mmCIF file of C-alpha atoms in Angstrom:
data_model
loop_
_atom_site.group_PDB
_atom_site.id
_atom_site.type_symbol
_atom_site.label_atom_id
_atom_site.label_comp_id
_atom_site.label_asym_id
_atom_site.label_seq_id
_atom_site.Cartn_x
_atom_site.Cartn_y
_atom_site.Cartn_z
ATOM 1 C CA MET J 6 0.000 0.000 0.000
ATOM 2 C CA ASN J 7 1.104 3.537 -0.635
ATOM 3 C CA LEU J 8 0.456 6.327 1.859
ATOM 4 C CA SER J 9 -2.941 7.413 0.509
ATOM 5 C CA GLU J 10 -4.161 3.813 0.324
ATOM 6 C CA LEU J 11 -3.033 3.181 3.888
ATOM 7 C CA GLN J 12 -4.777 6.325 5.090
ATOM 8 C CA ARG J 13 -7.965 5.294 3.328
ATOM 9 C CA ALA J 14 -7.769 1.823 4.883
ATOM 10 C CA LEU J 15 -7.307 3.327 8.348
ATOM 11 C CA ARG J 16 -10.412 5.464 7.879
ATOM 12 C CA GLN J 17 -12.391 2.426 6.747
ATOM 13 C CA LEU J 18 -11.331 0.792 10.008
ATOM 14 C CA ARG J 19 -12.544 3.929 11.824
ATOM 15 C CA LEU J 20 -9.023 4.868 12.829
ATOM 16 C CA GLY J 21 -9.300 8.467 11.688
ATOM 17 C CA GLY J 22 -6.916 9.708 14.369
ATOM 18 C CA MET J 23 -4.145 7.530 12.980
ATOM 19 C CA ALA J 24 -4.963 8.446 9.391
ATOM 20 C CA ALA J 25 -4.828 12.176 10.144
ATOM 21 C CA VAL J 26 -1.278 12.063 11.531
ATOM 22 C CA LEU J 27 0.163 9.087 9.673
ATOM 23 C CA GLU J 28 2.280 11.105 7.253
ATOM 24 C CA THR J 29 3.615 13.319 10.044
ATOM 25 C CA ARG J 30 4.475 10.339 12.235
ATOM 26 C CA LEU J 31 6.233 8.563 9.355
ATOM 27 C CA ARG J 32 8.381 11.640 8.739
ATOM 28 C CA GLN J 33 9.121 11.808 12.466
ATOM 29 C CA ALA J 34 10.113 8.135 12.453
ATOM 30 C CA GLN J 35 12.545 8.752 9.591
ATOM 31 C CA ALA J 36 14.007 11.892 11.167
ATOM 32 C CA GLU J 37 14.436 10.390 14.627
ATOM 33 C CA THR J 38 15.102 6.799 13.605
ATOM 34 C CA MET J 39 12.178 5.625 15.714
ATOM 35 C CA ALA J 40 11.857 1.956 16.565
ATOM 36 C CA PRO J 41 8.752 0.343 15.013
ATOM 37 C CA ILE J 42 7.170 -0.162 18.422
ATOM 38 C CA ASP J 43 7.615 3.559 19.217
ATOM 39 C CA LEU J 44 5.980 4.521 15.934
ATOM 40 C CA ILE J 45 3.048 2.206 16.579
ATOM 41 C CA SER J 46 2.739 3.495 20.162
ATOM 42 C CA SER J 47 2.622 7.100 18.923
ATOM 43 C CA LEU J 48 -0.062 6.299 16.366
ATOM 44 C CA ILE J 49 -2.185 4.476 18.938
ATOM 45 C CA SER J 50 -1.787 7.363 21.363
ATOM 46 C CA ASP J 51 -2.913 9.790 18.653
ATOM 47 C CA GLU J 52 -5.997 7.682 17.967
ATOM 48 C CA LEU J 53 -6.902 7.438 21.651
ATOM 49 C CA THR J 54 -6.453 11.187 22.132
ATOM 50 C CA ARG J 55 -8.703 11.963 19.197
ATOM 51 C CA ARG J 56 -11.384 9.569 20.414
ATOM 52 C CA CYS J 57 -11.261 11.018 23.912
ATOM 53 C CA ASP J 58 -11.532 14.579 22.571
ATOM 54 C CA ARG J 59 -14.483 13.664 20.360
ATOM 55 C CA LEU J 60 -16.231 11.877 23.241
ATOM 56 C CA LEU J 61 -15.838 14.911 25.495
ATOM 57 C CA GLU J 62 -17.117 17.247 22.783
ATOM 58 C CA ARG J 63 -20.106 14.988 22.147
ATOM 59 C CA ARG J 64 -20.939 14.908 25.858
ATOM 60 C CA ARG J 65 -20.689 18.699 26.076
ATOM 61 C CA LYS J 66 -23.187 19.028 23.247
ATOM 62 C CA GLN J 67 -25.478 16.419 24.777
ATOM 63 C CA ALA J 68 -25.387 18.264 28.109
ATOM 64 C CA GLY J 69 -27.022 21.292 26.503
ATOM 65 C CA PHE J 70 -25.220 23.975 28.496
ATOM 66 C CA ARG J 71 -26.688 27.444 28.045
ATOM 67 C CA ASP J 72 -23.214 28.990 28.196
ATOM 68 C CA PRO J 73 -20.666 26.325 27.153
ATOM 69 C CA ASN J 74 -17.697 28.582 27.941
ATOM 70 C CA LYS J 75 -18.481 28.932 31.651
ATOM 71 C CA THR J 76 -15.654 27.274 33.594
ATOM 72 C CA LEU J 77 -13.966 27.685 36.958
ATOM 73 C CA ASP J 78 -11.002 29.271 35.191
ATOM 74 C CA ASN J 79 -13.067 32.282 34.143
ATOM 75 C CA PHE J 80 -15.099 32.680 37.342
ATOM 76 C CA ASP J 81 -14.259 35.726 39.486
ATOM 77 C CA PHE J 82 -14.140 34.453 43.072
ATOM 78 C CA THR J 83 -12.869 37.832 44.316
ATOM 79 C CA PHE J 84 -16.196 39.511 43.550
ATOM 80 C CA ASN J 85 -17.940 37.674 46.419
ATOM 81 C CA PRO J 86 -14.994 36.738 48.656
ATOM 82 C CA LYS J 87 -17.138 35.068 51.330
ATOM 83 C CA MET J 88 -18.279 32.350 48.929
ATOM 84 C CA ASN J 89 -17.227 28.868 50.039
ATOM 85 C CA ARG J 90 -14.488 28.227 47.454
ATOM 86 C CA SER J 91 -13.498 24.990 49.116
ATOM 87 C CA LEU J 92 -16.970 23.553 48.507
ATOM 88 C CA VAL J 93 -16.938 24.694 44.874
ATOM 89 C CA PHE J 94 -13.660 22.927 44.151
ATOM 90 C CA ASP J 95 -14.725 19.849 46.113
ATOM 91 C CA LEU J 96 -17.803 19.617 43.874
ATOM 92 C CA ALA J 97 -15.614 20.116 40.800
ATOM 93 C CA THR J 98 -13.693 16.947 41.685
ATOM 94 C CA ALA J 99 -16.975 15.099 40.989
ATOM 95 C CA ALA J 100 -16.568 13.077 44.187
ATOM 96 C CA PHE J 101 -20.150 13.987 45.105
ATOM 97 C CA ILE J 102 -21.320 12.328 41.871
ATOM 98 C CA SER J 103 -19.550 9.087 42.697
ATOM 99 C CA LYS J 104 -21.281 9.203 46.111
ATOM 100 C CA ARG J 105 -24.657 10.044 44.508
ATOM 101 C CA GLU J 106 -24.967 13.216 46.553
ATOM 102 C CA ASP J 107 -26.784 16.414 45.595
ATOM 103 C CA ALA J 108 -26.078 20.140 45.619
ATOM 104 C CA LEU J 109 -28.184 23.275 46.031
ATOM 105 C CA PHE J 110 -26.933 26.729 44.996
ATOM 106 C CA LEU J 111 -28.890 29.651 46.494
ATOM 107 C CA GLY J 112 -28.551 33.396 46.036
ATOM 108 C CA PRO J 113 -29.853 36.486 44.248
ATOM 109 C CA GLY J 114 -29.699 36.779 40.480
ATOM 110 C CA GLY J 115 -26.320 37.558 38.979
ATOM 111 C CA THR J 116 -24.232 36.077 41.790
ATOM 112 C CA GLY J 117 -22.709 33.252 39.782
ATOM 113 C CA LYS J 118 -24.982 30.281 40.469
ATOM 114 C CA SER J 119 -25.494 29.331 36.826
ATOM 115 C CA HIS J 120 -21.849 29.927 35.978
ATOM 116 C CA LEU J 121 -20.671 27.654 38.770
ATOM 117 C CA ALA J 122 -23.289 24.994 38.036
ATOM 118 C CA GLN J 123 -22.215 24.797 34.405
ATOM 119 C CA ALA J 124 -18.531 24.896 35.350
ATOM 120 C CA ILE J 125 -19.031 21.917 37.654
ATOM 121 C CA GLY J 126 -20.899 20.181 34.858
ATOM 122 C CA GLN J 127 -17.958 20.770 32.546
ATOM 123 C CA ALA J 128 -15.571 19.402 35.173
ATOM 124 C CA ALA J 129 -17.752 16.310 35.575
ATOM 125 C CA ILE J 130 -17.645 15.675 31.819
ATOM 126 C CA GLN J 131 -13.848 15.893 31.920
ATOM 127 C CA GLN J 132 -14.004 13.063 34.450
ATOM 128 C CA ASN J 133 -16.120 10.906 32.108
ATOM 129 C CA TYR J 134 -19.536 11.556 33.640
ATOM 130 C CA LYS J 135 -22.584 12.217 31.495
ATOM 131 C CA VAL J 136 -24.368 15.457 32.325
ATOM 132 C CA ILE J 137 -27.707 17.025 31.430
ATOM 133 C CA TYR J 138 -28.178 20.755 31.949
ATOM 134 C CA ARG J 139 -31.628 22.304 31.768
ATOM 135 C CA GLU J 140 -33.209 25.500 32.975
ATOM 136 C CA THR J 141 -36.182 24.551 35.129
ATOM 137 C CA HIS J 142 -38.848 25.787 32.731
ATOM 138 C CA VAL J 143 -37.143 24.052 29.791
ATOM 139 C CA LEU J 144 -37.010 20.746 31.670
ATOM 140 C CA LEU J 145 -40.709 20.957 32.465
ATOM 141 C CA ASP J 146 -41.579 22.023 28.902
ATOM 142 C CA GLU J 147 -39.721 18.995 27.554
ATOM 143 C CA LEU J 148 -41.584 16.765 29.976
ATOM 144 C CA ALA J 149 -44.910 18.266 28.877
ATOM 145 C CA ASP J 150 -43.990 17.650 25.228
ATOM 146 C CA ALA J 151 -43.105 14.056 26.091
ATOM 147 C CA VAL J 152 -46.560 13.627 27.644
ATOM 148 C CA LEU J 153 -48.173 14.829 24.409
ATOM 149 C CA ASP J 154 -45.912 12.568 22.338
ATOM 150 C CA GLY J 155 -46.632 9.551 24.508
ATOM 151 C CA THR J 156 -42.945 9.279 25.446
ATOM 152 C CA ARG J 157 -43.123 10.476 29.064
ATOM 153 C CA LYS J 158 -41.880 7.164 30.462
ATOM 154 C CA GLN J 159 -38.794 7.148 28.217
ATOM 155 C CA TYR J 160 -38.073 10.804 28.963
ATOM 156 C CA MET J 161 -38.292 10.318 32.717
ATOM 157 C CA GLU J 162 -36.051 7.271 32.501
ATOM 158 C CA SER J 163 -33.401 9.237 30.607
ATOM 159 C CA VAL J 164 -33.571 12.114 33.098
ATOM 160 C CA ALA J 165 -33.455 9.736 36.046
ATOM 161 C CA ALA J 166 -30.447 7.790 34.781
ATOM 162 C CA VAL J 167 -27.936 10.538 33.933
ATOM 163 C CA PRO J 168 -25.174 10.742 36.601
ATOM 164 C CA LEU J 169 -25.487 14.533 36.972
ATOM 165 C CA LEU J 170 -28.662 16.500 36.288
ATOM 166 C CA ILE J 171 -28.347 20.278 36.596
ATOM 167 C CA ILE J 172 -31.681 22.077 37.091
ATOM 168 C CA ASP J 173 -30.934 25.778 36.761
ATOM 169 C CA ASP J 174 -32.818 28.975 37.590
ATOM 170 C CA PHE J 175 -35.596 27.492 39.713
ATOM 171 C CA GLY J 176 -37.913 30.345 40.629
ATOM 172 C CA MET J 177 -37.012 32.608 37.718
ATOM 173 C CA ARG J 178 -40.177 31.962 35.713
ATOM 174 C CA ARG J 179 -43.768 31.045 36.321
ATOM 175 C CA LEU J 180 -44.102 27.269 36.256
ATOM 176 C CA PRO J 181 -47.012 25.019 35.197
ATOM 177 C CA HIS J 182 -49.439 23.752 37.833
ATOM 178 C CA THR J 183 -47.911 20.266 37.559
ATOM 179 C CA ALA J 184 -44.400 21.554 38.367
ATOM 180 C CA ALA J 185 -44.388 20.439 42.011
ATOM 181 C CA GLU J 186 -45.409 16.863 41.205
ATOM 182 C CA ASP J 187 -43.085 16.621 38.215
ATOM 183 C CA LEU J 188 -40.030 17.971 40.044
ATOM 184 C CA LEU J 189 -40.731 15.779 43.052
ATOM 185 C CA GLU J 190 -40.953 12.718 40.821
ATOM 186 C CA ILE J 191 -37.630 13.561 39.181
ATOM 187 C CA VAL J 192 -35.935 14.112 42.538
ATOM 188 C CA MET J 193 -37.422 10.926 43.985
ATOM 189 C CA ARG J 194 -36.322 8.839 41.000
ATOM 190 C CA ARG J 195 -32.786 10.163 41.361
ATOM 191 C CA TYR J 196 -32.558 10.111 45.175
ATOM 192 C CA GLU J 197 -29.490 8.091 46.230
ATOM 193 C CA ARG J 198 -29.159 6.817 42.636
ATOM 194 C CA ALA J 199 -27.686 9.856 40.864
ATOM 195 C CA SER J 200 -26.679 13.436 41.619
ATOM 196 C CA THR J 201 -28.847 16.508 41.137
ATOM 197 C CA LEU J 202 -27.548 20.082 41.232
ATOM 198 C CA LEU J 203 -30.281 22.688 41.569
ATOM 199 C CA THR J 204 -29.891 26.474 41.542
ATOM 200 C CA SER J 205 -32.456 29.007 42.741
ATOM 201 C CA ASN J 206 -32.681 32.725 43.345
ATOM 202 C CA ARG J 207 -35.518 32.140 45.802
ATOM 203 C CA PRO J 208 -35.044 31.149 49.453
ATOM 204 C CA VAL J 209 -36.332 27.669 50.203
ATOM 205 C CA GLU J 210 -38.993 29.178 52.475
ATOM 206 C CA ASP J 211 -40.699 30.572 49.366
ATOM 207 C CA TRP J 212 -40.749 27.334 47.375
ATOM 208 C CA GLY J 213 -44.031 26.049 48.782
ATOM 209 C CA LYS J 214 -45.834 29.236 47.782
ATOM 210 C CA LEU J 215 -44.045 29.322 44.430
ATOM 211 C CA LEU J 216 -45.154 25.804 43.494
ATOM 212 C CA GLY J 217 -48.439 25.854 45.366
ATOM 213 C CA ASP J 218 -47.731 22.535 47.060
ATOM 214 C CA VAL J 219 -45.986 22.714 50.427
ATOM 215 C CA ALA J 220 -46.063 18.942 50.951
ATOM 216 C CA ALA J 221 -44.359 18.209 47.620
ATOM 217 C CA VAL J 222 -41.734 20.893 48.221
ATOM 218 C CA THR J 223 -41.033 19.548 51.715
ATOM 219 C CA ALA J 224 -40.554 16.035 50.342
ATOM 220 C CA MET J 225 -38.326 17.326 47.535
ATOM 221 C CA LEU J 226 -36.123 19.384 49.852
ATOM 222 C CA ASP J 227 -35.902 16.526 52.332
ATOM 223 C CA ARG J 228 -34.288 14.352 49.662
ATOM 224 C CA ILE J 229 -32.054 17.028 48.135
ATOM 225 C CA LEU J 230 -30.690 18.110 51.506
ATOM 226 C CA HIS J 231 -30.312 14.640 53.003
ATOM 227 C CA HIS J 232 -27.016 14.080 51.175
ATOM 228 C CA GLY J 233 -26.811 17.629 49.879
ATOM 229 C CA HIS J 234 -24.204 20.376 49.720
ATOM 230 C CA VAL J 235 -25.545 23.926 50.012
ATOM 231 C CA LEU J 236 -23.631 26.798 48.434
ATOM 232 C CA LYS J 237 -24.740 30.327 49.249
ATOM 233 C CA CYS J 238 -23.880 32.770 46.468
ATOM 234 C CA GLY J 239 -23.882 36.533 46.792
ATOM 235 C CA PRO J 240 -24.859 38.964 48.008
ATOM 236 C CA ARG J 241 -23.321 41.090 45.250
ATOM 237 C CA SER J 242 -24.578 40.777 41.671
ATOM 238 C CA TRP J 243 -21.956 40.555 38.942
ATOM 239 C CA ARG J 244 -24.452 41.556 36.248
ATOM 240 C CA THR J 245 -25.479 44.641 38.235
ATOM 241 C CA LYS J 246 -21.836 45.623 38.586
ATOM 242 C CA MET J 247 -21.150 45.219 34.860
ATOM 243 C CA ALA J 248 -24.278 47.178 33.975
ATOM 244 C CA ALA J 249 -23.154 50.012 36.272
ATOM 245 C CA ILE J 250 -19.716 50.047 34.642
ATOM 246 C CA ALA J 251 -21.276 50.153 31.181
ATOM 247 C CA ASP J 252 -23.557 53.044 32.201
ATOM 248 C CA ALA J 253 -20.641 54.967 33.684
ATOM 249 C CA ARG J 254 -18.594 54.542 30.528
ATOM 250 C CA SER J 255 -21.440 55.635 28.305
ATOM 251 C CA ASP J 256 -22.052 58.702 30.498
ATOM 252 C CA GLY J 257 -18.523 59.922 30.969
ATOM 253 C CA GLY J 258 -16.141 57.558 29.272
ATOM 254 C CA SER J 259 -13.996 57.428 32.397
ATOM 255 C CA GLY J 260 -15.046 53.949 33.546
ATOM 256 C CA ALA J 261 -15.804 55.183 37.065
ATOM 257 C CA ILE J 262 -18.940 53.935 38.762
ATOM 258 C CA LYS J 263 -21.193 56.678 40.016
#
């Protein structure tokens, strides 16, 4: 076989990572007088790296993050210095997922709850866990669509089985009258079987009124908090700060906050 034929054969064998770097590796082998086993090892390593990268990218897309670029590296911990950084990084190790524990992020809007939730989701994917991210109203809309399609059972099974389910922005929008029962069912299905991370800008004392079902909320919180980690975010709002900076710049161009 010549080079192009060998590359084509590798692709037919679904070894695209090898095919992509074959010519480069052969030139390296000639230049460095590589032993055959070293050349083969390099090609296998290239293939494994490519497969790993593609798997991670596929899982990121499947997760459905609202802001895929939100990571711990670009989170400003100095803005709210009293935040429990140790807890954030403990959660980012994904140890809580292996223990099937839960997490609850509470705080006013703009304090970093969604950013941190998605960053932890990204970290979990890096450690080979599957993740689903949904804003609360989107999750419930999908469930309602599944009811209409006759696929509710399959949808609930998929939501129940994923190792980390992130339910973001609970309390931000008006929810359907079935929200309490639906959320309780999801939490109950996942309790001690998989990890749920929920964020809310509303204090837990308001949840019963918000959902109109105090008993369901009590049962849901009981399960989330039983093996749960609570992170309090705030009180300062990053979005409010950035809006103030933008207004100051548009008014005077100096960048000073009035």
